[in-house]
CSV table of C-alpha atoms and ligand atoms in Angstrom, one decimal:
chain,number,residue,atom,x,y,z
A,1,MET,CA,56.6,13.0,-73.5
A,2,PHE,CA,56.5,12.1,-70.0
A,3,TYR,CA,53.5,12.2,-67.3
A,4,GLU,CA,53.4,13.2,-64.0
A,5,SER,CA,50.8,12.8,-61.0
A,6,THR,CA,48.5,15.8,-60.2
A,7,ARG,CA,49.4,15.2,-56.4
A,8,GLY,CA,53.0,15.5,-56.9
A,9,ALA,CA,54.3,12.0,-55.9
A,10,GLN,CA,55.7,11.2,-59.5
A,11,ARG,CA,57.3,12.8,-62.5
A,12,GLY,CA,58.8,11.3,-65.7
A,13,ILE,CA,56.6,8.5,-66.2
A,14,THR,CA,56.3,7.1,-69.7
A,15,SER,CA,52.7,6.7,-71.1
A,16,ALA,CA,52.9,3.0,-70.9
A,17,GLU,CA,53.7,3.0,-67.3
A,18,ALA,CA,51.0,5.8,-66.7
A,19,ILE,CA,48.5,3.5,-68.5
A,20,LYS,CA,49.6,0.1,-67.0
A,21,LYS,CA,49.4,1.8,-63.3
A,22,GLY,CA,46.1,3.6,-64.0
A,23,ILE,CA,46.4,5.8,-60.9
A,24,ALA,CA,49.2,7.3,-59.0
A,25,PRO,CA,50.2,5.5,-55.5
A,26,GLU,CA,49.4,8.5,-53.7
A,27,GLY,CA,45.7,8.8,-55.3
A,28,GLY,CA,46.6,11.6,-57.9
A,29,LEU,CA,45.9,11.3,-61.6
A,30,PHE,CA,48.5,11.2,-64.2
A,31,VAL,CA,48.6,14.0,-66.9
A,32,PRO,CA,51.1,14.9,-69.6
A,33,GLU,CA,53.9,17.1,-68.5
A,34,THR,CA,53.7,19.0,-71.7
A,35,ILE,CA,51.2,19.0,-74.6
A,36,SER,CA,52.5,19.3,-78.1
A,37,SER,CA,50.1,20.8,-80.6
A,38,LEU,CA,49.0,20.6,-84.2
A,39,THR,CA,49.2,23.3,-86.7
A,40,LEU,CA,46.1,24.4,-88.4
A,41,GLU,CA,47.3,23.0,-91.5
A,42,GLU,CA,47.9,19.8,-89.8
A,43,ILE,CA,44.3,20.0,-88.5
A,44,GLY,CA,43.2,20.6,-92.0
A,45,GLN,CA,44.8,17.8,-93.3
A,46,LEU,CA,42.8,15.4,-90.9
A,47,ALA,CA,39.7,16.1,-93.1
A,48,GLY,CA,41.2,13.8,-95.9
A,49,LYS,CA,42.0,10.9,-93.3
A,50,SER,CA,39.7,8.0,-92.1
A,51,TYR,CA,39.0,7.8,-88.3
A,52,ARG,CA,41.6,5.5,-87.9
A,53,GLY,CA,43.9,7.9,-89.7
A,54,ARG,CA,43.0,10.9,-87.6
A,55,ALA,CA,43.1,8.6,-84.5
A,56,VAL,CA,47.1,7.7,-85.3
A,57,ALA,CA,47.5,11.3,-86.1
A,58,ILE,CA,46.3,12.5,-82.6
A,59,LEU,CA,47.5,9.6,-80.3
A,60,LYS,CA,51.2,9.7,-81.5
A,61,HIS,CA,51.5,13.0,-79.8
A,62,PHE,CA,50.6,11.5,-76.3
A,63,ILE,CA,51.9,7.9,-76.3
A,64,ASP,CA,55.5,8.6,-78.2
A,65,ASP,CA,56.9,5.7,-76.3
A,66,TYR,CA,54.8,3.4,-78.7
A,67,SER,CA,56.1,3.0,-82.1
A,68,GLU,CA,53.7,4.1,-85.1
A,69,GLU,CA,53.2,0.7,-86.0
A,70,GLU,CA,52.1,-0.1,-82.5
A,71,ILE,CA,49.6,2.8,-82.5
A,72,GLU,CA,48.1,1.6,-85.7
A,73,ASP,CA,47.9,-1.7,-84.7
A,74,CYS,CA,45.9,-0.8,-81.6
A,75,VAL,CA,43.7,1.7,-83.8
A,76,ASN,CA,43.2,-0.9,-86.6
A,77,SER,CA,41.9,-3.6,-83.9
A,78,ALA,CA,39.7,-0.9,-82.1
A,79,TYR,CA,37.9,0.9,-84.8
A,80,THR,CA,36.7,-1.7,-87.1
A,81,ARG,CA,33.4,-1.7,-89.1
A,82,GLU,CA,32.4,-5.0,-87.7
A,83,LYS,CA,32.4,-3.3,-84.1
A,84,PHE,CA,31.1,0.0,-85.2
A,85,GLY,CA,28.6,-0.8,-87.8
A,86,CYS,CA,29.9,2.1,-90.0
A,87,ASP,CA,33.1,3.1,-91.4
A,88,GLU,CA,32.9,6.9,-90.0
A,89,ILE,CA,33.2,5.1,-86.3
A,90,ALA,CA,32.1,8.6,-84.8
A,91,PRO,CA,29.6,10.4,-87.5
A,92,ILE,CA,28.3,13.9,-87.1
A,93,TYR,CA,24.6,14.3,-87.7
A,94,LYS,CA,23.4,17.8,-88.7
A,95,LEU,CA,20.3,18.8,-86.7
A,96,ASN,CA,20.1,22.4,-88.1
A,97,GLU,CA,22.2,25.4,-89.4
A,98,ASN,CA,23.9,25.8,-86.1
A,99,VAL,CA,23.9,22.5,-84.4
A,100,CYS,CA,25.7,18.9,-85.4
A,101,VAL,CA,25.2,16.1,-83.1
A,102,LEU,CA,28.5,13.8,-82.7
A,103,GLU,CA,27.1,10.2,-82.5
A,104,LEU,CA,29.5,8.5,-80.3
A,105,TRP,CA,27.4,5.3,-79.5
A,106,HIS,CA,27.9,3.0,-82.6
A,107,GLY,CA,30.1,0.6,-80.6
A,108,PRO,CA,29.5,-2.8,-79.7
A,109,THR,CA,27.9,-1.5,-75.9
A,110,CYS,CA,25.8,1.4,-77.5
A,111,ALA,CA,27.3,4.1,-75.4
A,112,PHE,CA,30.6,6.2,-76.0
A,113,LYS,CA,32.4,4.5,-73.5
A,114,ASP,CA,33.5,2.0,-76.4
A,115,MET,CA,35.4,4.9,-78.0
A,116,ALA,CA,37.9,4.4,-75.5
A,117,LEU,CA,37.5,0.9,-74.0
A,118,GLN,CA,37.6,-1.0,-77.4
A,119,MET,CA,41.3,0.6,-77.5
A,120,LEU,CA,42.4,0.7,-73.8
A,121,PRO,CA,42.9,-3.4,-73.7
A,122,HIS,CA,45.2,-3.1,-76.8
A,123,LEU,CA,47.1,0.0,-75.3
A,124,LEU,CA,47.5,-1.7,-72.0
A,125,VAL,CA,48.7,-5.3,-73.5
A,126,LYS,CA,51.4,-3.5,-75.3
A,127,ALA,CA,52.2,-1.1,-72.2
A,128,MET,CA,52.8,-4.6,-70.3
A,129,ARG,CA,55.1,-5.8,-72.9
A,130,LYS,CA,57.1,-2.5,-73.3
A,131,THR,CA,57.5,-2.2,-69.5
A,132,GLY,CA,58.4,-6.0,-68.8
A,133,GLU,CA,55.6,-6.7,-66.8
A,134,THR,CA,55.1,-10.3,-65.9
A,135,SER,CA,52.2,-10.0,-63.5
A,136,GLU,CA,48.6,-10.4,-64.7
A,137,ILE,CA,46.9,-7.3,-64.7
A,138,VAL,CA,43.4,-6.7,-62.6
A,139,ILE,CA,41.3,-4.1,-64.0
A,140,LEU,CA,39.0,-3.0,-61.5
A,141,VAL,CA,35.9,-1.0,-62.5
A,142,ALA,CA,33.4,1.4,-60.9
A,143,THR,CA,30.5,2.1,-63.2
A,144,SER,CA,27.5,4.4,-63.3
A,145,GLY,CA,26.1,1.9,-66.0
A,146,ASP,CA,28.3,2.2,-69.1
A,147,THR,CA,31.9,1.9,-68.5
A,148,GLY,CA,31.2,-1.4,-66.8
A,149,LYS,CA,29.9,-3.3,-69.7
A,150,ALA,CA,32.2,-1.5,-72.2
A,151,ALA,CA,35.2,-2.7,-70.1
A,152,LEU,CA,34.0,-6.2,-69.8
A,153,GLU,CA,33.4,-6.3,-73.5
A,154,GLY,CA,36.8,-4.6,-74.3
A,155,PHE,CA,38.9,-7.1,-71.9
A,156,ARG,CA,36.9,-10.1,-72.3
A,157,ASP,CA,39.6,-13.1,-72.7
A,158,VAL,CA,42.4,-10.4,-73.3
A,159,GLU,CA,45.4,-12.5,-72.0
A,160,GLY,CA,47.2,-11.4,-69.1
A,161,THR,CA,44.4,-9.3,-67.8
A,162,LYS,CA,41.4,-10.0,-65.4
A,163,VAL,CA,38.3,-7.5,-65.1
A,164,VAL,CA,36.0,-7.0,-62.0
A,165,VAL,CA,33.3,-4.4,-62.4
A,166,PHE,CA,31.4,-3.0,-59.6
A,167,TYR,CA,27.9,-1.0,-60.5
A,168,PRO,CA,25.3,0.4,-58.2
A,169,GLU,CA,22.8,-2.6,-57.7
A,170,SER,CA,19.7,-0.1,-58.1
A,171,GLY,CA,21.1,2.8,-59.7
A,172,VAL,CA,21.3,1.4,-63.5
A,173,SER,CA,18.8,1.0,-66.2
A,174,ARG,CA,17.4,-2.6,-66.6
A,175,VAL,CA,19.1,-2.8,-70.1
A,176,GLN,CA,22.6,-1.7,-68.4
A,177,LYS,CA,22.2,-4.4,-65.7
A,178,LEU,CA,21.3,-7.2,-68.1
A,179,GLN,CA,24.1,-6.1,-70.4
A,180,MET,CA,26.7,-6.7,-67.4
A,181,VAL,CA,25.3,-9.8,-65.7
A,182,THR,CA,25.0,-11.7,-69.0
A,183,GLN,CA,28.5,-11.0,-69.9
A,184,GLU,CA,30.7,-13.9,-71.3
A,185,GLY,CA,34.5,-14.5,-71.0
A,186,ARG,CA,36.9,-16.3,-68.9
A,187,ASN,CA,38.3,-13.6,-66.8
A,188,VAL,CA,35.1,-11.4,-66.0
A,189,ALA,CA,33.2,-10.8,-63.0
A,190,ALA,CA,30.5,-8.1,-62.5
A,191,VAL,CA,29.1,-7.3,-58.7
A,192,GLY,CA,26.3,-5.0,-57.6
A,193,VAL,CA,27.1,-2.6,-54.8
A,194,LYS,CA,24.3,-1.7,-52.3
A,195,GLY,CA,25.1,2.1,-52.9
A,196,ASN,CA,25.5,4.6,-55.5
A,197,PHE,CA,28.5,5.1,-58.2
A,198,ASP,CA,30.2,7.6,-55.8
A,199,ASP,CA,30.2,4.6,-53.0
A,200,ALA,CA,31.5,2.3,-55.9
A,201,GLN,CA,34.3,4.8,-57.2
A,202,ASN,CA,35.4,5.6,-53.7
A,203,GLY,CA,35.5,1.8,-52.7
A,204,VAL,CA,37.6,1.2,-56.1
A,205,LYS,CA,39.9,4.1,-55.4
A,206,ASP,CA,40.6,2.8,-51.7
A,207,ILE,CA,41.4,-0.8,-52.8
A,208,PHE,CA,44.0,1.1,-55.4
A,209,THR,CA,45.6,3.0,-52.5
A,210,ASP,CA,45.5,-0.1,-49.9
A,211,HIS,CA,49.2,-1.3,-49.7
A,212,SER,CA,48.4,-4.5,-47.9
A,213,MET,CA,46.1,-5.5,-50.4
A,214,SER,CA,48.8,-4.6,-53.4
A,215,ALA,CA,51.2,-6.8,-51.4
A,216,ALA,CA,48.8,-9.6,-51.0
A,217,LEU,CA,48.2,-9.4,-54.8
A,218,GLU,CA,51.7,-9.3,-55.6
A,219,LYS,CA,52.3,-12.7,-54.0
A,220,LYS,CA,50.0,-14.2,-56.4
A,221,GLY,CA,51.7,-12.5,-59.4
A,222,LEU,CA,48.7,-9.8,-59.8
A,223,LYS,CA,48.5,-6.1,-60.0
A,224,PHE,CA,45.6,-3.7,-60.0
A,225,SER,CA,44.9,-1.4,-63.0
A,226,SER,CA,42.1,0.9,-63.6
A,227,ALA,CA,39.7,1.2,-66.7
A,228,ASN,CA,37.9,4.2,-65.6
A,229,SER,CA,38.4,7.7,-66.8
A,230,ILE,CA,41.1,8.3,-63.9
A,231,ASN,CA,43.2,6.2,-66.2
A,232,TRP,CA,45.0,8.3,-68.7
A,233,GLY,CA,44.6,5.4,-71.3
A,234,ARG,CA,40.7,5.9,-71.1
A,235,LEU,CA,40.9,9.5,-71.6
A,236,VAL,CA,43.3,9.7,-74.8
A,237,PRO,CA,41.3,8.0,-77.4
A,238,GLN,CA,38.5,10.5,-76.4
A,239,ILE,CA,40.4,13.5,-77.5
A,240,VAL,CA,40.4,12.2,-81.0
A,241,TYR,CA,36.9,12.5,-81.8
A,242,TYR,CA,36.8,16.2,-81.1
A,243,PHE,CA,39.2,16.7,-84.0
A,244,SER,CA,37.2,14.3,-86.0
A,245,ALA,CA,34.1,16.2,-85.6
A,246,TYR,CA,36.1,19.3,-86.7
A,247,ALA,CA,37.5,17.5,-89.7
A,248,ASP,CA,34.3,16.0,-90.8
A,249,MET,CA,32.7,19.8,-90.5
A,250,LEU,CA,35.5,21.0,-92.5
A,251,LYS,CA,34.9,18.2,-95.2
A,252,ASN,CA,31.2,19.0,-95.3
A,253,GLY,CA,31.9,23.0,-96.0
A,254,GLU,CA,30.1,23.4,-92.5
A,255,LEU,CA,33.3,25.2,-91.3
A,256,ALA,CA,36.3,27.2,-92.6
A,257,LEU,CA,39.7,26.1,-91.3
A,258,GLY,CA,40.6,28.0,-88.0
A,259,GLU,CA,36.7,29.0,-87.4
A,260,LYS,CA,36.0,28.3,-83.7
A,261,LEU,CA,33.4,25.7,-82.4
A,262,ASN,CA,31.5,25.1,-79.3
A,263,PHE,CA,31.3,21.7,-77.8
A,264,VAL,CA,28.4,20.6,-75.5
A,265,VAL,CA,29.1,17.6,-73.3
A,266,PRO,CA,27.0,15.6,-71.0
A,267,THR,CA,29.0,15.1,-67.9
A,268,GLY,CA,29.4,13.1,-65.1
A,269,ASN,CA,32.7,12.1,-64.0
A,270,PHE,CA,34.4,15.0,-66.0
A,271,GLY,CA,36.4,12.7,-68.7
A,272,ASN,CA,34.6,13.4,-71.6
A,273,ILE,CA,34.6,17.1,-71.6
A,274,LEU,CA,38.4,17.0,-70.2
A,275,ALA,CA,39.3,15.3,-73.3
A,276,ALA,CA,37.2,18.2,-75.2
A,277,TYR,CA,39.8,20.4,-73.2
A,278,TYR,CA,43.0,18.7,-74.2
A,279,ALA,CA,41.9,18.8,-77.9
A,280,MET,CA,41.6,22.3,-77.4
A,281,GLU,CA,45.1,22.5,-75.7
A,282,MET,CA,46.4,21.0,-78.7
A,283,GLY,CA,45.2,23.7,-81.1
A,284,LEU,CA,41.7,22.8,-82.1
A,285,PRO,CA,39.7,25.8,-82.6
A,286,VAL,CA,37.3,25.7,-79.5
A,287,ASN,CA,35.1,28.8,-78.5
A,288,ARG,CA,33.5,27.5,-75.3
A,289,LEU,CA,33.1,24.1,-73.7
A,290,ILE,CA,29.5,23.7,-72.4
A,291,CYS,CA,29.4,21.5,-69.2
A,292,ALA,CA,25.7,19.8,-69.2
A,293,SER,CA,24.6,18.2,-65.9
A,294,ASN,CA,21.5,16.7,-64.7
A,295,ASP,CA,19.6,17.3,-61.3
A,296,ASN,CA,23.2,16.2,-59.8
A,297,ASN,CA,24.3,19.6,-60.7
A,298,VAL,CA,27.3,20.0,-58.5
A,299,LEU,CA,29.4,20.9,-61.6
A,300,THR,CA,27.1,23.7,-62.5
A,301,ASP,CA,27.3,25.2,-59.2
A,302,PHE,CA,31.2,24.7,-59.4
A,303,ILE,CA,31.5,26.5,-62.6
A,304,SER,CA,29.5,29.5,-61.3
A,305,THR,CA,30.7,30.0,-57.7
A,306,GLY,CA,34.3,28.2,-57.4
A,307,THR,CA,33.2,26.1,-54.7
A,308,TYR,CA,32.9,22.3,-55.2
A,309,ASP,CA,30.4,21.1,-52.7
A,310,ARG,CA,29.1,17.3,-52.8
A,311,ASN,CA,27.1,17.7,-49.3
A,312,ARG,CA,23.9,17.3,-51.2
A,313,ASP,CA,21.4,14.9,-51.8
A,314,PHE,CA,22.4,12.4,-54.6
A,315,LYS,CA,19.4,12.0,-57.2
A,316,ARG,CA,18.5,9.0,-59.1
A,317,THR,CA,17.4,10.7,-62.6
A,318,ILE,CA,16.7,9.2,-66.1
A,319,SER,CA,20.2,9.9,-67.1
A,320,PRO,CA,21.9,7.6,-64.5
A,321,SER,CA,25.3,7.6,-66.3
A,322,MET,CA,25.5,11.0,-65.1
A,323,ASP,CA,24.3,10.4,-61.6
A,324,ILE,CA,27.6,11.3,-60.0
A,325,LEU,CA,28.7,13.9,-57.3
A,326,ILE,CA,32.4,13.4,-57.3
A,327,SER,CA,33.6,14.1,-60.7
A,328,SER,CA,37.3,12.8,-60.6
A,329,ASN,CA,38.7,14.0,-63.7
A,330,LEU,CA,38.1,17.8,-62.4
A,331,GLU,CA,41.2,17.2,-60.4
A,332,ARG,CA,43.2,17.2,-63.9
A,333,LEU,CA,41.5,20.3,-64.8
A,334,LEU,CA,42.4,22.2,-61.7
A,335,PHE,CA,46.1,21.0,-62.2
A,336,GLU,CA,46.1,22.4,-65.7
A,337,MET,CA,44.3,25.7,-64.7
A,338,THR,CA,46.8,26.1,-61.8
A,339,GLY,CA,49.9,25.8,-63.9
A,340,HIS,CA,50.5,22.2,-62.6
A,341,ASN,CA,50.4,23.4,-58.7
A,342,HIS,CA,50.3,19.8,-57.2
A,343,GLU,CA,50.3,21.4,-53.9
A,344,LEU,CA,47.0,23.2,-54.1
A,345,VAL,CA,45.5,20.3,-56.1
A,346,ALA,CA,46.4,17.7,-53.1
A,347,GLN,CA,45.0,20.3,-50.6
A,348,TRP,CA,41.8,20.7,-52.5
A,349,MET,CA,41.3,16.9,-53.0
A,350,ASN,CA,42.0,16.4,-49.3
A,351,ASP,CA,39.3,19.1,-48.3
A,352,LEU,CA,37.0,17.1,-50.6
A,353,LYS,CA,37.6,13.8,-48.9
A,354,THR,CA,37.5,15.4,-45.1
A,355,LYS,CA,34.9,18.0,-45.6
A,356,GLY,CA,33.1,17.0,-48.8
A,357,LYS,CA,33.8,20.6,-50.5
A,358,TYR,CA,36.8,22.9,-51.3
A,359,THR,CA,36.7,26.3,-52.8
A,360,VAL,CA,39.2,27.4,-55.7
A,361,ASP,CA,40.8,30.8,-55.7
A,362,SER,CA,39.2,33.7,-57.6
A,363,GLY,CA,41.9,33.5,-60.6
A,364,THR,CA,41.2,29.7,-61.1
A,365,ARG,CA,37.6,30.3,-60.8
A,366,LYS,CA,37.7,33.0,-63.4
A,367,ALA,CA,39.9,31.0,-65.9
A,368,ILE,CA,37.6,28.2,-65.9
A,369,ALA,CA,34.4,30.3,-66.2
A,370,LYS,CA,35.8,31.7,-69.4
A,371,LEU,CA,36.4,28.5,-71.1
A,372,PHE,CA,33.4,26.5,-69.4
A,373,TRP,CA,29.9,27.3,-69.4
A,374,GLY,CA,27.6,25.0,-67.0
A,375,GLY,CA,24.1,24.3,-67.0
A,376,PHE,CA,21.7,21.8,-66.0
A,377,SER,CA,18.4,20.1,-67.0
A,378,ASN,CA,15.8,18.6,-64.7
A,379,GLU,CA,13.8,15.5,-65.6
A,380,GLU,CA,10.9,17.1,-67.1
A,381,GLU,CA,13.1,19.4,-69.1
A,382,THR,CA,15.0,16.0,-70.5
A,383,LEU,CA,11.7,14.6,-71.5
A,384,LYS,CA,10.5,17.5,-73.0
A,385,THR,CA,13.8,17.8,-75.1
A,386,ILE,CA,13.4,14.4,-76.3
A,387,GLU,CA,9.8,15.2,-77.6
A,388,CYS,CA,10.7,18.4,-79.3
A,389,VAL,CA,13.7,17.0,-81.1
A,390,TYR,CA,11.7,14.3,-82.4
A,391,LYS,CA,9.0,16.3,-83.4
A,392,ASP,CA,11.2,19.1,-85.2
A,393,TYR,CA,13.6,16.9,-86.6
A,394,ASN,CA,12.5,13.4,-86.7
A,395,TYR,CA,15.6,12.4,-84.8
A,396,VAL,CA,15.7,10.2,-81.6
A,397,ILE,CA,18.1,11.3,-79.0
A,398,ASP,CA,18.8,9.5,-75.4
A,399,THR,CA,18.2,11.0,-72.2
A,400,HIS,CA,21.8,12.1,-71.8
A,401,THR,CA,22.0,13.6,-75.2
A,402,ALA,CA,19.0,15.4,-74.4
A,403,VAL,CA,20.4,16.9,-71.0
A,404,GLY,CA,23.1,18.2,-73.6
A,405,ILE,CA,20.7,19.9,-75.9
A,406,ASP,CA,18.5,21.3,-73.5
A,407,VAL,CA,21.7,23.0,-71.6
A,408,TYR,CA,22.9,24.3,-75.2
A,409,ASP,CA,19.4,26.0,-75.5
A,410,LYS,CA,19.8,27.6,-72.3
A,411,TYR,CA,23.3,28.8,-73.1
A,412,VAL,CA,22.2,30.6,-76.2
A,413,ILE,CA,19.3,32.1,-74.6
A,414,SER,CA,21.8,33.4,-72.0
A,415,THR,CA,24.8,34.4,-73.9
A,416,GLY,CA,23.1,35.1,-77.4
A,417,ASP,CA,26.3,33.0,-78.7
A,418,MET,CA,25.7,31.5,-82.1
A,419,THR,CA,28.9,29.8,-82.8
A,420,LYS,CA,28.4,26.7,-84.7
A,421,THR,CA,28.1,23.9,-81.9
A,422,VAL,CA,28.6,20.3,-81.7
A,423,VAL,CA,26.6,18.2,-79.1
A,424,ALA,CA,28.5,14.9,-78.0
A,425,SER,CA,25.7,12.2,-78.1
A,426,THR,CA,26.9,9.7,-75.5
A,427,ALA,CA,24.3,6.9,-75.8
A,428,SER,CA,22.1,5.3,-78.3
A,429,PRO,CA,18.3,6.2,-77.5
A,430,PHE,CA,17.7,2.2,-77.3
A,431,LYS,CA,19.7,2.2,-73.9
A,432,PHE,CA,17.4,4.3,-72.0
A,433,ASN,CA,14.2,3.2,-74.0
A,434,GLU,CA,11.8,3.6,-71.2
A,435,SER,CA,12.3,7.3,-71.0
A,436,VAL,CA,12.7,7.7,-74.4
A,437,ALA,CA,9.5,6.0,-75.6
A,438,GLU,CA,7.7,7.6,-72.5
A,439,ALA,CA,8.8,11.0,-74.0
A,440,ILE,CA,7.9,10.4,-77.6
A,441,PHE,CA,4.7,8.4,-77.3
A,442,GLY,CA,3.4,9.4,-74.1
A,443,LYS,CA,3.0,7.7,-70.8
A,444,GLU,CA,-0.3,6.2,-71.8
A,445,SER,CA,1.0,4.5,-74.9
A,446,THR,CA,4.1,2.9,-72.9
A,447,LYS,CA,2.3,2.1,-69.8
A,448,GLY,CA,2.9,-1.7,-68.5
A,449,LYS,CA,5.1,-2.5,-71.5
A,450,SER,CA,8.5,-4.3,-70.6
A,451,GLU,CA,11.8,-2.7,-71.8
A,452,PHE,CA,12.0,-5.0,-74.5
A,453,GLU,CA,8.6,-4.3,-75.9
A,454,LEU,CA,9.6,-0.8,-75.8
A,455,LEU,CA,12.3,-1.5,-78.0
A,456,ASP,CA,10.3,-3.0,-80.4
A,457,MET,CA,7.8,-0.1,-80.3
A,458,LEU,CA,10.7,2.3,-80.9
A,459,ALA,CA,12.3,0.7,-83.5
A,460,ASP,CA,8.8,0.0,-85.4
A,461,ARG,CA,7.3,3.6,-84.8
A,462,CYS,CA,10.6,5.5,-85.5
A,463,GLY,CA,11.9,3.4,-88.2
A,464,ILE,CA,15.4,2.9,-86.7
A,465,GLU,CA,17.1,-0.4,-86.2
A,466,ILE,CA,17.8,-2.0,-82.7
A,467,PRO,CA,21.4,-2.2,-82.2
A,468,TYR,CA,22.7,-5.6,-82.3
A,469,GLY,CA,24.2,-5.5,-78.9
A,470,LEU,CA,20.7,-4.9,-77.2
A,471,LYS,CA,18.7,-7.6,-79.1
A,472,ASP,CA,17.5,-10.6,-77.3
A,473,LEU,CA,19.4,-9.4,-74.1
A,474,ASP,CA,16.2,-10.6,-72.0
A,475,LYS,CA,16.7,-14.3,-73.3
A,476,LYS,CA,20.5,-14.4,-72.3
A,477,LYS,CA,21.8,-16.5,-69.3
A,478,ILE,CA,22.5,-14.6,-66.0
A,479,LEU,CA,26.3,-15.3,-65.4
A,480,HIS,CA,26.9,-13.1,-62.5
A,481,ASP,CA,24.9,-12.7,-59.4
A,482,ARG,CA,27.2,-11.1,-56.9
A,483,VAL,CA,26.0,-8.3,-54.7
A,484,CYS,CA,27.9,-6.8,-51.9
A,485,GLU,CA,27.9,-4.0,-49.3
A,486,SER,CA,30.1,-0.9,-50.6
A,487,GLY,CA,32.1,-1.4,-47.4
A,488,SER,CA,33.0,-5.0,-48.2
A,489,MET,CA,34.3,-4.3,-51.9
A,490,LYS,CA,37.8,-5.2,-50.8
A,491,ASP,CA,36.7,-9.0,-49.6
A,492,GLU,CA,34.7,-9.2,-52.7
A,493,VAL,CA,37.7,-8.7,-54.9
A,494,MET,CA,39.7,-11.2,-52.7
A,495,GLN,CA,37.2,-13.8,-53.0
A,496,ILE,CA,37.1,-13.5,-56.6
A,497,LEU,CA,40.8,-13.4,-57.1
A,498,ASN,CA,41.0,-16.6,-54.9
A,499,ILE,CA,43.5,-14.7,-52.1
B,1,PLP,C1,29.6,8.0,-68.7
B,1,PLP,C2,28.5,8.6,-69.2
B,1,PLP,C3,28.5,9.9,-69.7
B,1,PLP,C4,29.4,10.9,-68.6
B,1,PLP,O1,30.7,11.1,-69.2
B,1,PLP,P1,31.7,11.5,-68.1
B,1,PLP,O2,33.1,11.1,-68.8
B,1,PLP,O3,31.8,10.7,-67.1
B,1,PLP,O4,31.6,12.9,-67.7
B,1,PLP,C5,27.5,10.7,-70.1
B,1,PLP,N1,26.3,10.0,-70.9
B,1,PLP,C6,26.7,8.7,-70.9
B,1,PLP,C7,25.7,8.0,-71.7
B,1,PLP,C8,27.6,8.0,-70.2
B,1,PLP,O5,27.6,6.6,-70.1
């Protein structure tokens, strides 16, 4: 299987090349030229496999330039019990007759980004070997909070790589920030940007397409790549868990083979929900993909009107990992929905860059609206949802998952659809404990307490264990204190790399 760029510059690229490059030279994203699918029988067989077995079965369709042993090797190194604390890796939790929660946060950094970033370094190191790469790879990352830590952790001390993470200095939770600035490892750096996630992501994309910078790096034997979901190697491991959720429901007798499911995905950069779309394209029986946003509801509007308009106030919310106005991976969906029309996509992306908005044709709009349903949850509704889910089910969810559940409720009210549904739970409640504790115990009881006192309070009162990765974070040494303007990210990278 080969890959091509959404803006038309390249075709016939192997998956190893696509993963190594991260982004195409003209700023387009790599997508598979064709997609192979699984038969229902093959999907049924996944039920008898472990998560690792399921991952091999799915991945080999997309990275067929890797041998089966190489894929097994990547999977076995990424998805271990030691790192994920459980053999299921991505277990499902039955909330009620209609809804299961897919817990994607058992990895070392307590958010779903680990599902891909524990795997990407292994895919990348092999890709370098397979393509005869001799340069060292510099991974540049823009993060709304969770990707940064997951990339630092995934790439720490991985030979032949360096990783530099840019996070919005005052746009992440305290736990998220501490996770990044205390990161150990010989090859890692974290830099706060005075700006929001979109500023950081634009800065990183500018660096990737700056030819004089790549030339300067080349002289030093260095090359850039990306660990954001613009890299296909980040997306492909995420396809697996949608199949895995389906397989688990088959196994538990929740579902008959062939029966359709809805997936609800709390969405920011559109990576996670796009992985669900690719799972469906591969034959997974899906009824509707429900795209859940917070107050930064640019995607909700896009799905209902066909106009993507980022000209609006950026809002800081209690679900900060979704505080995004430019959802990069929507570009891949548009490419798929227009039958791989790179001219149209390049035009829309250019409009987005120059005017901050674009409008798709009505055929594309209708095709998207048939498959996707968009909704959003405001701050008050998100908190209320955490409270209600705890009261009704004795189950603690984080703010992002709460956005998903609230939007699902709105979906049911609006459509009456009672198809069985899986909600992607994207972070551990401990990671956003301030809002979670406030929602469950009330403002009065949490007032004046530090995030770390709140961790203990949540653990004690709700009877759940503080994840290993978050324990004693406040006692760790701060190792990264760089801060820069969003306009000087290039200089920062040059300094860090000693160029
Ligand atoms: C990254 C993130 C999201 C958004 O995922 P996308 O793939 O960017 O749409 C949602 N929730 C949490 C907790 C995240 O870390």
